[in-house]
mmCIF file of C-alpha atoms and ligand atoms in Angstrom:
data_model
loop_
_atom_site.group_PDB
_atom_site.id
_atom_site.type_symbol
_atom_site.label_atom_id
_atom_site.label_comp_id
_atom_site.label_asym_id
_atom_site.label_seq_id
_atom_site.Cartn_x
_atom_site.Cartn_y
_atom_site.Cartn_z
ATOM 1 C CA MET A 15 59.782 75.749 84.892
ATOM 2 C CA ALA A 16 58.548 79.001 83.390
ATOM 3 C CA VAL A 17 55.931 80.929 85.278
ATOM 4 C CA ALA A 18 53.263 82.959 83.525
ATOM 5 C CA SER A 19 53.568 86.502 84.777
ATOM 6 C CA ALA A 20 52.799 88.662 81.776
ATOM 7 C CA LYS A 21 49.111 88.821 82.526
ATOM 8 C CA ARG A 22 49.423 89.570 86.211
ATOM 9 C CA PRO A 23 47.239 92.582 87.137
ATOM 10 C CA ASP A 24 49.334 93.516 90.221
ATOM 11 C CA LYS A 25 52.643 93.720 88.438
ATOM 12 C CA GLY A 26 55.464 95.199 90.451
ATOM 13 C CA LYS A 27 54.549 93.165 93.522
ATOM 14 C CA PRO A 28 56.168 89.800 94.148
ATOM 15 C CA GLU A 29 54.121 87.045 92.745
ATOM 16 C CA ALA A 30 51.960 85.342 95.352
ATOM 17 C CA THR A 31 52.441 81.925 93.902
ATOM 18 C CA HIS A 32 52.872 78.915 96.123
ATOM 19 C CA ASN A 33 56.092 77.982 94.334
ATOM 20 C CA ILE A 34 57.927 81.315 94.754
ATOM 21 C CA GLU A 35 60.781 79.591 96.626
ATOM 22 C CA ALA A 36 61.328 77.202 93.739
ATOM 23 C CA VAL A 37 61.255 80.093 91.294
ATOM 24 C CA ARG A 38 63.764 82.036 93.364
ATOM 25 C CA GLN A 39 65.987 78.998 93.667
ATOM 26 C CA ALA A 40 66.012 78.539 89.917
ATOM 27 C CA TYR A 41 66.880 82.222 89.555
ATOM 28 C CA TYR A 42 69.749 81.984 92.099
ATOM 29 C CA GLU A 43 71.138 79.066 90.162
ATOM 30 C CA ARG A 44 71.052 81.041 86.930
ATOM 31 C CA ILE A 45 72.777 84.101 88.366
ATOM 32 C CA SER A 46 75.265 81.894 90.173
ATOM 33 C CA LYS A 47 76.583 80.696 86.811
ATOM 34 C CA LEU A 48 77.680 84.293 86.234
ATOM 35 C CA ASP A 49 79.269 84.532 89.710
ATOM 36 C CA MET A 50 76.509 86.677 91.115
ATOM 37 C CA ALA A 51 74.529 86.253 94.309
ATOM 38 C CA PRO A 52 71.483 87.893 95.903
ATOM 39 C CA LEU A 53 72.391 90.390 98.615
ATOM 40 C CA TRP A 54 69.099 89.834 100.410
ATOM 41 C CA LYS A 55 70.155 86.316 101.394
ATOM 42 C CA VAL A 56 73.341 87.568 103.141
ATOM 43 C CA MET A 57 72.431 91.096 104.193
ATOM 44 C CA SER A 58 72.344 90.366 107.922
ATOM 45 C CA ALA A 59 75.742 88.616 107.801
ATOM 46 C CA LEU A 60 77.288 91.482 105.847
ATOM 47 C CA VAL A 61 75.734 94.184 108.018
ATOM 48 C CA PRO A 62 75.039 92.600 111.435
ATOM 49 C CA ASP A 63 73.374 94.467 114.284
ATOM 50 C CA GLU A 64 76.497 94.051 116.409
ATOM 51 C CA PRO A 65 80.119 93.155 115.626
ATOM 52 C CA VAL A 66 80.475 89.394 115.179
ATOM 53 C CA THR A 67 83.732 87.601 115.972
ATOM 54 C CA ARG A 68 84.980 84.181 114.998
ATOM 55 C CA CYS A 69 87.477 84.205 117.903
ATOM 56 C CA LYS A 70 87.041 82.543 121.233
ATOM 57 C CA PRO A 71 88.294 83.757 124.595
ATOM 58 C CA VAL A 72 91.329 81.637 125.437
ATOM 59 C CA ILE A 73 94.242 81.445 127.860
ATOM 60 C CA TRP A 74 97.641 79.781 127.586
ATOM 61 C CA ARG A 75 99.109 79.053 130.982
ATOM 62 C CA TYR A 76 102.850 79.540 131.135
ATOM 63 C CA ASN A 77 103.291 76.407 133.228
ATOM 64 C CA ASP A 78 102.117 74.311 130.265
ATOM 65 C CA VAL A 79 103.671 76.463 127.569
ATOM 66 C CA LYS A 80 107.159 76.831 128.995
ATOM 67 C CA SER A 81 107.985 73.140 129.297
ATOM 68 C CA LEU A 82 106.686 72.416 125.788
ATOM 69 C CA VAL A 83 108.641 75.296 124.287
ATOM 70 C CA MET A 84 111.768 74.175 126.169
ATOM 71 C CA GLU A 85 111.323 70.704 124.671
ATOM 72 C CA SER A 86 111.546 72.184 121.158
ATOM 73 C CA GLY A 87 115.102 73.229 122.035
ATOM 74 C CA SER A 88 116.322 69.656 121.533
ATOM 75 C CA LEU A 89 114.245 69.123 118.363
ATOM 76 C CA ILE A 90 115.454 71.966 116.191
ATOM 77 C CA SER A 91 117.996 74.791 116.379
ATOM 78 C CA ALA A 92 117.075 78.457 116.003
ATOM 79 C CA GLU A 93 119.334 78.511 112.935
ATOM 80 C CA GLU A 94 117.513 75.648 111.202
ATOM 81 C CA ALA A 95 114.043 76.810 112.263
ATOM 82 C CA LYS A 96 114.978 80.427 111.420
ATOM 83 C CA ARG A 97 112.631 81.294 114.261
ATOM 84 C CA ARG A 98 111.968 78.610 116.877
ATOM 85 C CA VAL A 99 108.408 79.490 117.749
ATOM 86 C CA LEU A 100 105.292 77.672 118.906
ATOM 87 C CA ILE A 101 102.323 79.495 117.425
ATOM 88 C CA LEU A 102 99.407 80.318 119.722
ATOM 89 C CA GLU A 103 96.334 79.548 117.649
ATOM 90 C CA ASN A 104 92.900 80.699 118.638
ATOM 91 C CA PRO A 105 90.915 77.451 119.117
ATOM 92 C CA ALA A 106 88.254 78.746 116.723
ATOM 93 C CA LEU A 107 90.875 79.505 114.038
ATOM 94 C CA ARG A 108 93.072 76.399 114.087
ATOM 95 C CA GLY A 109 95.410 76.039 111.137
ATOM 96 C CA GLU A 110 95.272 79.750 110.316
ATOM 97 C CA SER A 111 98.218 80.957 112.448
ATOM 98 C CA ARG A 112 95.993 83.532 114.132
ATOM 99 C CA VAL A 113 95.411 84.386 117.746
ATOM 100 C CA THR A 114 92.717 86.872 116.728
ATOM 101 C CA ASN A 115 91.342 87.540 113.278
ATOM 102 C CA THR A 116 94.000 90.190 112.593
ATOM 103 C CA LEU A 117 96.954 89.165 114.788
ATOM 104 C CA TYR A 118 99.435 86.331 115.017
ATOM 105 C CA ALA A 119 101.050 85.291 118.292
ATOM 106 C CA GLY A 120 103.732 82.799 119.234
ATOM 107 C CA ILE A 121 106.239 81.944 121.940
ATOM 108 C CA GLN A 122 109.811 82.162 120.708
ATOM 109 C CA MET A 123 112.829 80.647 122.415
ATOM 110 C CA ILE A 124 116.494 81.318 121.843
ATOM 111 C CA MET A 125 119.047 79.120 123.583
ATOM 112 C CA PRO A 126 122.448 80.235 124.857
ATOM 113 C CA GLY A 127 124.863 80.776 121.957
ATOM 114 C CA GLU A 128 122.179 80.654 119.278
ATOM 115 C CA VAL A 129 121.460 83.124 116.512
ATOM 116 C CA ALA A 130 118.116 83.515 114.723
ATOM 117 C CA PRO A 131 119.340 84.800 111.346
ATOM 118 C CA ALA A 132 118.693 88.262 109.909
ATOM 119 C CA HIS A 133 115.634 88.861 107.761
ATOM 120 C CA ARG A 134 112.958 91.448 107.197
ATOM 121 C CA HIS A 135 109.314 91.457 106.263
ATOM 122 C CA VAL A 136 106.351 93.721 105.713
ATOM 123 C CA SER A 137 104.622 92.477 108.858
ATOM 124 C CA SER A 138 105.516 94.391 111.964
ATOM 125 C CA ALA A 139 106.365 92.436 115.107
ATOM 126 C CA ILE A 140 106.484 93.116 118.790
ATOM 127 C CA ARG A 141 108.099 91.025 121.489
ATOM 128 C CA PHE A 142 107.141 90.912 125.117
ATOM 129 C CA VAL A 143 109.865 89.237 127.148
ATOM 130 C CA LEU A 144 108.812 86.416 129.479
ATOM 131 C CA ASP A 145 111.966 84.687 130.705
ATOM 132 C CA GLY A 146 115.739 84.977 130.608
ATOM 133 C CA GLU A 147 118.040 87.941 130.486
ATOM 134 C CA GLY A 148 120.829 89.114 128.240
ATOM 135 C CA ALA A 149 119.640 87.933 124.839
ATOM 136 C CA TYR A 150 119.156 90.635 122.239
ATOM 137 C CA THR A 151 117.184 91.591 119.190
ATOM 138 C CA ALA A 152 119.131 93.627 116.655
ATOM 139 C CA VAL A 153 116.809 95.939 114.736
ATOM 140 C CA ALA A 154 118.033 98.137 111.901
ATOM 141 C CA GLY A 155 121.574 98.201 113.228
ATOM 142 C CA GLU A 156 120.770 98.617 116.923
ATOM 143 C CA LYS A 157 121.037 95.855 119.491
ATOM 144 C CA ALA A 158 118.408 95.843 122.211
ATOM 145 C CA PHE A 159 119.383 93.618 125.123
ATOM 146 C CA MET A 160 116.235 92.315 126.747
ATOM 147 C CA ALA A 161 114.899 91.454 130.186
ATOM 148 C CA PRO A 162 111.480 90.241 131.378
ATOM 149 C CA GLY A 163 108.702 92.791 130.866
ATOM 150 C CA ASP A 164 110.527 94.580 128.039
ATOM 151 C CA PHE A 165 108.421 95.520 125.026
ATOM 152 C CA VAL A 166 110.411 95.477 121.791
ATOM 153 C CA ILE A 167 109.338 96.776 118.371
ATOM 154 C CA THR A 168 110.368 95.492 114.968
ATOM 155 C CA ALA A 169 108.590 97.746 112.487
ATOM 156 C CA ASN A 170 107.589 96.988 108.903
ATOM 157 C CA TRP A 171 110.677 96.112 106.781
ATOM 158 C CA ALA A 172 113.198 96.652 109.593
ATOM 159 C CA PRO A 173 115.983 94.063 109.342
ATOM 160 C CA HIS A 174 116.222 91.954 112.497
ATOM 161 C CA ASP A 175 118.122 89.048 114.011
ATOM 162 C CA HIS A 176 118.116 87.649 117.512
ATOM 163 C CA GLY A 177 121.054 86.320 119.518
ATOM 164 C CA ASN A 178 121.658 84.945 122.969
ATOM 165 C CA PRO A 179 125.150 85.441 124.384
ATOM 166 C CA SER A 180 123.833 84.744 127.922
ATOM 167 C CA ASP A 181 123.917 81.360 129.638
ATOM 168 C CA LYS A 182 120.125 80.995 129.977
ATOM 169 C CA PRO A 183 117.383 80.378 127.424
ATOM 170 C CA MET A 184 115.250 83.386 126.658
ATOM 171 C CA LEU A 185 111.536 83.153 125.904
ATOM 172 C CA TRP A 186 109.287 85.886 124.669
ATOM 173 C CA LEU A 187 105.836 86.420 123.191
ATOM 174 C CA ASP A 188 105.834 87.485 119.538
ATOM 175 C CA VAL A 189 102.818 89.315 118.151
ATOM 176 C CA LEU A 190 102.724 90.133 114.447
ATOM 177 C CA ASP A 191 100.137 91.907 112.317
ATOM 178 C CA ALA A 192 100.659 89.215 109.637
ATOM 179 C CA PRO A 193 96.986 88.185 109.281
ATOM 180 C CA ALA A 194 96.047 91.856 108.762
ATOM 181 C CA VAL A 195 98.852 92.313 106.215
ATOM 182 C CA ASN A 196 97.812 89.091 104.511
ATOM 183 C CA PHE A 197 94.218 90.294 104.384
ATOM 184 C CA PHE A 198 95.464 92.908 101.915
ATOM 185 C CA GLU A 199 97.614 90.202 100.265
ATOM 186 C CA THR A 200 100.650 92.419 100.595
ATOM 187 C CA SER A 201 103.118 90.226 102.469
ATOM 188 C CA PHE A 202 106.750 90.199 101.414
ATOM 189 C CA GLY A 203 109.857 89.057 103.226
ATOM 190 C CA GLU A 204 113.527 88.359 102.532
ATOM 191 C CA ASP A 205 116.456 86.663 104.203
ATOM 192 C CA PHE A 206 119.786 88.427 104.522
ATOM 193 C CA PRO A 207 123.006 86.904 103.168
ATOM 194 C CA SER A 208 124.727 87.358 106.536
ATOM 195 C CA ARG A 209 123.338 85.799 109.710
ATOM 196 C CA MET A 210 123.795 88.934 111.768
ATOM 197 C CA GLN A 211 123.573 92.595 110.930
ATOM 198 C CA GLU A 212 126.451 94.973 111.301
ATOM 199 C CA THR A 213 125.663 97.188 114.248
ATOM 200 C CA ALA A 214 125.431 100.825 113.252
ATOM 201 C CA ARG A 215 124.586 102.327 116.639
ATOM 202 C CA ARG A 216 125.357 101.792 120.266
ATOM 203 C CA ASP A 217 123.279 99.188 122.067
ATOM 204 C CA GLY A 218 120.032 100.637 123.431
ATOM 205 C CA ASP A 219 120.664 103.901 121.575
ATOM 206 C CA SER A 220 117.040 104.685 120.670
ATOM 207 C CA LEU A 221 115.670 104.550 124.221
ATOM 208 C CA SER A 222 118.676 106.530 125.489
ATOM 209 C CA PHE A 223 117.861 109.400 123.146
ATOM 210 C CA TYR A 224 114.094 109.380 122.713
ATOM 211 C CA GLY A 225 113.407 108.134 126.232
ATOM 212 C CA SER A 226 115.341 111.112 127.596
ATOM 213 C CA GLY A 227 113.461 113.647 125.515
ATOM 214 C CA VAL A 228 116.416 114.525 123.332
ATOM 215 C CA LEU A 229 116.666 113.904 119.615
ATOM 216 C CA PRO A 230 119.820 112.863 117.832
ATOM 217 C CA ASP A 231 120.630 116.018 115.922
ATOM 218 C CA LEU A 232 122.589 114.275 113.197
ATOM 219 C CA ARG A 233 119.826 111.978 111.989
ATOM 220 C CA PRO A 234 117.614 114.302 109.948
ATOM 221 C CA ALA A 235 115.952 111.458 108.086
ATOM 222 C CA GLU A 236 114.470 110.221 111.333
ATOM 223 C CA THR A 237 113.695 113.454 113.037
ATOM 224 C CA ALA A 238 112.571 115.759 110.220
ATOM 225 C CA ALA A 239 109.486 113.895 109.070
ATOM 226 C CA PRO A 240 107.240 112.340 111.696
ATOM 227 C CA MET A 241 107.263 108.593 111.265
ATOM 228 C CA ASN A 242 104.122 106.499 111.495
ATOM 229 C CA ARG A 243 105.948 104.204 113.896
ATOM 230 C CA THR A 244 108.075 104.720 116.942
ATOM 231 C CA PRO A 245 111.854 105.098 116.659
ATOM 232 C CA VAL A 246 112.238 103.400 120.063
ATOM 233 C CA ILE A 247 113.203 99.741 119.836
ATOM 234 C CA ASN A 248 113.000 98.619 123.455
ATOM 235 C CA TYR A 249 110.564 100.077 125.982
ATOM 236 C CA THR A 250 112.197 98.514 129.018
ATOM 237 C CA TYR A 251 110.239 97.275 132.008
ATOM 238 C CA ALA A 252 112.824 98.961 134.198
ATOM 239 C CA ARG A 253 111.557 102.321 132.914
ATOM 240 C CA THR A 254 107.826 101.686 132.448
ATOM 241 C CA ARG A 255 107.016 99.742 135.611
ATOM 242 C CA PRO A 256 107.857 102.614 137.982
ATOM 243 C CA ILE A 257 105.505 104.831 135.975
ATOM 244 C CA VAL A 258 102.449 102.586 136.424
ATOM 245 C CA GLU A 259 103.432 102.164 140.070
ATOM 246 C CA ARG A 260 103.452 105.937 140.458
ATOM 247 C CA LEU A 261 100.069 106.228 138.703
ATOM 248 C CA ARG A 262 98.625 103.650 141.069
ATOM 249 C CA GLN A 263 100.002 105.429 144.130
ATOM 250 C CA GLU A 264 98.631 108.750 142.971
ATOM 251 C CA GLY A 265 95.162 107.360 142.306
ATOM 252 C CA GLY A 266 95.356 107.487 138.513
ATOM 253 C CA ILE A 267 93.318 104.309 138.366
ATOM 254 C CA ASP A 268 90.820 103.823 135.553
ATOM 255 C CA PRO A 269 87.809 101.884 136.917
ATOM 256 C CA ARG A 270 88.007 99.473 133.972
ATOM 257 C CA HIS A 271 91.703 99.296 133.103
ATOM 258 C CA GLY A 272 93.568 100.070 136.320
ATOM 259 C CA ALA A 273 96.604 102.377 136.401
ATOM 260 C CA ARG A 274 97.348 102.184 132.713
ATOM 261 C CA VAL A 275 99.792 103.837 130.327
ATOM 262 C CA ARG A 276 99.835 103.715 126.553
ATOM 263 C CA TYR A 277 103.130 103.076 124.792
ATOM 264 C CA ALA A 278 103.598 106.064 122.493
ATOM 265 C CA ASN A 279 105.688 107.163 119.558
ATOM 266 C CA PRO A 280 107.675 109.975 121.241
ATOM 267 C CA LEU A 281 107.861 111.936 117.984
ATOM 268 C CA SER A 282 104.121 112.141 117.396
ATOM 269 C CA GLY A 283 102.360 110.946 120.539
ATOM 270 C CA GLY A 284 100.658 108.377 118.318
ATOM 271 C CA PRO A 285 100.730 104.607 118.650
ATOM 272 C CA VAL A 286 103.979 102.636 118.436
ATOM 273 C CA LEU A 287 102.950 101.090 115.117
ATOM 274 C CA PRO A 288 100.200 101.957 112.629
ATOM 275 C CA THR A 289 98.782 98.465 112.979
ATOM 276 C CA MET A 290 99.282 97.593 116.653
ATOM 277 C CA GLY A 291 99.152 99.464 119.930
ATOM 278 C CA ALA A 292 100.115 98.474 123.460
ATOM 279 C CA TYR A 293 99.447 99.333 127.093
ATOM 280 C CA LEU A 294 100.844 98.514 130.500
ATOM 281 C CA ALA A 295 98.461 98.497 133.466
ATOM 282 C CA MET A 296 98.944 97.990 137.174
ATOM 283 C CA LEU A 297 95.919 96.595 138.995
ATOM 284 C CA PRO A 298 95.922 97.214 142.750
ATOM 285 C CA LYS A 299 95.414 94.254 145.093
ATOM 286 C CA ASN A 300 91.692 93.362 145.220
ATOM 287 C CA PHE A 301 90.954 95.508 142.126
ATOM 288 C CA ARG A 302 87.546 94.732 140.635
ATOM 289 C CA GLY A 303 87.309 96.323 137.228
ATOM 290 C CA GLU A 304 84.083 97.575 135.698
ATOM 291 C CA PRO A 305 82.955 95.792 132.544
ATOM 292 C CA TYR A 306 84.284 97.106 129.253
ATOM 293 C CA ARG A 307 84.285 96.167 125.609
ATOM 294 C CA SER A 308 85.873 97.478 122.449
ATOM 295 C CA THR A 309 86.129 96.348 118.861
ATOM 296 C CA ASP A 310 89.860 95.565 119.021
ATOM 297 C CA GLY A 311 90.568 91.941 119.887
ATOM 298 C CA THR A 312 93.142 92.144 122.658
ATOM 299 C CA ILE A 313 95.989 89.937 123.828
ATOM 300 C CA PHE A 314 96.889 90.314 127.499
ATOM 301 C CA VAL A 315 100.024 89.040 129.211
ATOM 302 C CA CYS A 316 100.300 88.916 132.984
ATOM 303 C CA ALA A 317 103.702 90.387 133.811
ATOM 304 C CA GLU A 318 103.190 90.184 137.575
ATOM 305 C CA GLY A 319 100.626 89.044 140.090
ATOM 306 C CA ARG A 320 97.527 86.916 139.986
ATOM 307 C CA GLY A 321 93.901 87.504 139.082
ATOM 308 C CA ALA A 322 91.123 86.666 136.666
ATOM 309 C CA THR A 323 89.360 88.153 133.681
ATOM 310 C CA ASP A 324 85.694 87.487 133.114
ATOM 311 C CA VAL A 325 85.127 87.417 129.355
ATOM 312 C CA ASP A 326 81.502 87.142 128.314
ATOM 313 C CA GLY A 327 80.742 84.987 131.353
ATOM 314 C CA GLN A 328 83.856 82.821 131.016
ATOM 315 C CA VAL A 329 86.430 83.204 133.793
ATOM 316 C CA LEU A 330 90.088 83.097 132.739
ATOM 317 C CA GLU A 331 92.355 82.874 135.772
ATOM 318 C CA TRP A 332 95.834 84.160 135.174
ATOM 319 C CA SER A 333 99.205 84.396 136.843
ATOM 320 C CA ARG A 334 102.677 85.426 135.679
ATOM 321 C CA ASN A 335 103.399 85.029 131.945
ATOM 322 C CA ASP A 336 99.987 83.610 131.079
ATOM 323 C CA VAL A 337 98.678 84.894 127.731
ATOM 324 C CA LEU A 338 94.961 85.492 127.245
ATOM 325 C CA VAL A 339 92.751 86.689 124.415
ATOM 326 C CA VAL A 340 89.646 88.849 124.647
ATOM 327 C CA PRO A 341 87.841 88.724 121.275
ATOM 328 C CA PRO A 342 86.474 91.899 119.675
ATOM 329 C CA TRP A 343 83.359 93.369 121.321
ATOM 330 C CA LYS A 344 83.218 90.736 124.064
ATOM 331 C CA ARG A 345 82.499 92.348 127.407
ATOM 332 C CA TYR A 346 85.241 91.741 129.961
ATOM 333 C CA ALA A 347 86.215 92.733 133.471
ATOM 334 C CA HIS A 348 89.524 92.199 135.267
ATOM 335 C CA ARG A 349 89.997 91.452 138.910
ATOM 336 C CA ALA A 350 93.246 91.094 140.787
ATOM 337 C CA ALA A 351 93.848 88.877 143.826
ATOM 338 C CA GLU A 352 97.272 90.470 144.271
ATOM 339 C CA GLN A 353 98.760 93.640 142.890
ATOM 340 C CA SER A 354 99.233 92.732 139.234
ATOM 341 C CA VAL A 355 100.672 94.102 136.022
ATOM 342 C CA LEU A 356 99.032 93.400 132.660
ATOM 343 C CA PHE A 357 100.632 94.124 129.307
ATOM 344 C CA SER A 358 98.240 94.265 126.355
ATOM 345 C CA ILE A 359 98.443 94.591 122.614
ATOM 346 C CA SER A 360 95.760 94.916 119.954
ATOM 347 C CA ASP A 361 94.929 96.170 116.475
ATOM 348 C CA ARG A 362 93.288 99.318 117.838
ATOM 349 C CA PRO A 363 95.504 101.797 115.895
ATOM 350 C CA ALA A 364 94.612 100.116 112.595
ATOM 351 C CA GLN A 365 90.918 100.313 113.435
ATOM 352 C CA GLU A 366 91.218 103.941 114.558
ATOM 353 C CA ALA A 367 93.018 104.883 111.341
ATOM 354 C CA LEU A 368 90.096 103.403 109.428
ATOM 355 C CA GLY A 369 87.527 105.089 111.673
ATOM 356 C CA ILE A 370 85.937 101.798 112.709
ATOM 357 C CA TRP A 371 87.054 101.468 116.334
ATOM 358 C CA ARG A 372 84.324 101.581 118.981
ATOM 359 C CA GLU A 373 84.227 101.070 122.724
ATOM 360 C CA GLY A 374 81.396 100.597 125.184
ATOM 361 C CA GLU A 375 80.355 99.337 128.585
HETATM 362 O O1 GTQ B 406 111.264 86.940 115.129
HETATM 363 O O2 GTQ B 406 111.292 87.609 113.090
HETATM 364 O O3 GTQ B 406 107.002 84.559 115.697
HETATM 365 O O4 GTQ B 406 109.596 86.636 111.394
HETATM 366 C C1 GTQ B 406 107.101 84.901 113.370
HETATM 367 C C2 GTQ B 406 107.765 85.435 112.283
HETATM 368 C C3 GTQ B 406 108.813 85.730 114.813
HETATM 369 C C4 GTQ B 406 110.765 86.992 114.004
HETATM 370 C C5 GTQ B 406 107.641 85.063 114.620
HETATM 371 C C6 GTQ B 406 108.957 86.129 112.457
HETATM 372 C C7 GTQ B 406 109.484 86.265 113.750
#
């Protein structure tokens, strides 16, 4: 219905008619036909007062997870599955293969004698080893044999296959930046014709060199230009645990995070990957952390000990190999009943690169 407005004396002001809502509605319908919408209806969703998350705090207890993952061993081989993984889906994001809005997580298992065939993809992956010993990930020609607590990097486009020559199943947590990569709609991947890569270096080569503070002099491509990701493939628990232990003993205890180290790219001091960063923290027995929040949604894994994390009033009790999620900007505080070690990974480096990361109390 047309509204007479030409003769209004107070033109420029919104019309004080009783049917303004109906008039607006008719207008929205007209602009909608041209794929346009009024900003003023969505302004507060687009620019909220505080960060808003779709994710929920959640914990997966290893007791439940392990037996279910083990069961998958008789349902499908690693070869057929390509990767035998149970995805950890945030309960608020079911069906989206996301543990947070930007990250994917899953529990992967590789049985004795199996091979998960070689492929590569744009998404970067990390593994955090939960159980087993003596399986390996081969990344860009280097085999990294793994043990519990090891933190393994498979960077963007690095070819990788996994194998288990040991006599025990190995289980690890995978975290990939796939949802973030898919946000830009830039995901590619390809399988390799051969199941396994040719090895081009000695096993564990990268940690031997970079972890000792020496650079391989004959690899100018790697050492000349700083890379935006670490050259180290496996940050072993055997080497990082004693460092957080030492920090704890010497009182290097952050009141919120405990005795915590950041995994770094030894060439630049920057994060291990441009999209994901990780920490290892030792919490002393009876630690009661101060509340903290930051805009990176964080995945924690308990590597040792027992405790609880209060997330926005919800208490998540954890023990060894439990995986928990703290959504972006939710206030949390850790406490430890025993001396504990927490590994964590988040999208903080991506947010920092974009200048959007924030932290607070
Ligand atoms: O090991 O390459 O959990 O490509 C998801 C996708 C693991 C892997 C996952 C992958 C991998």
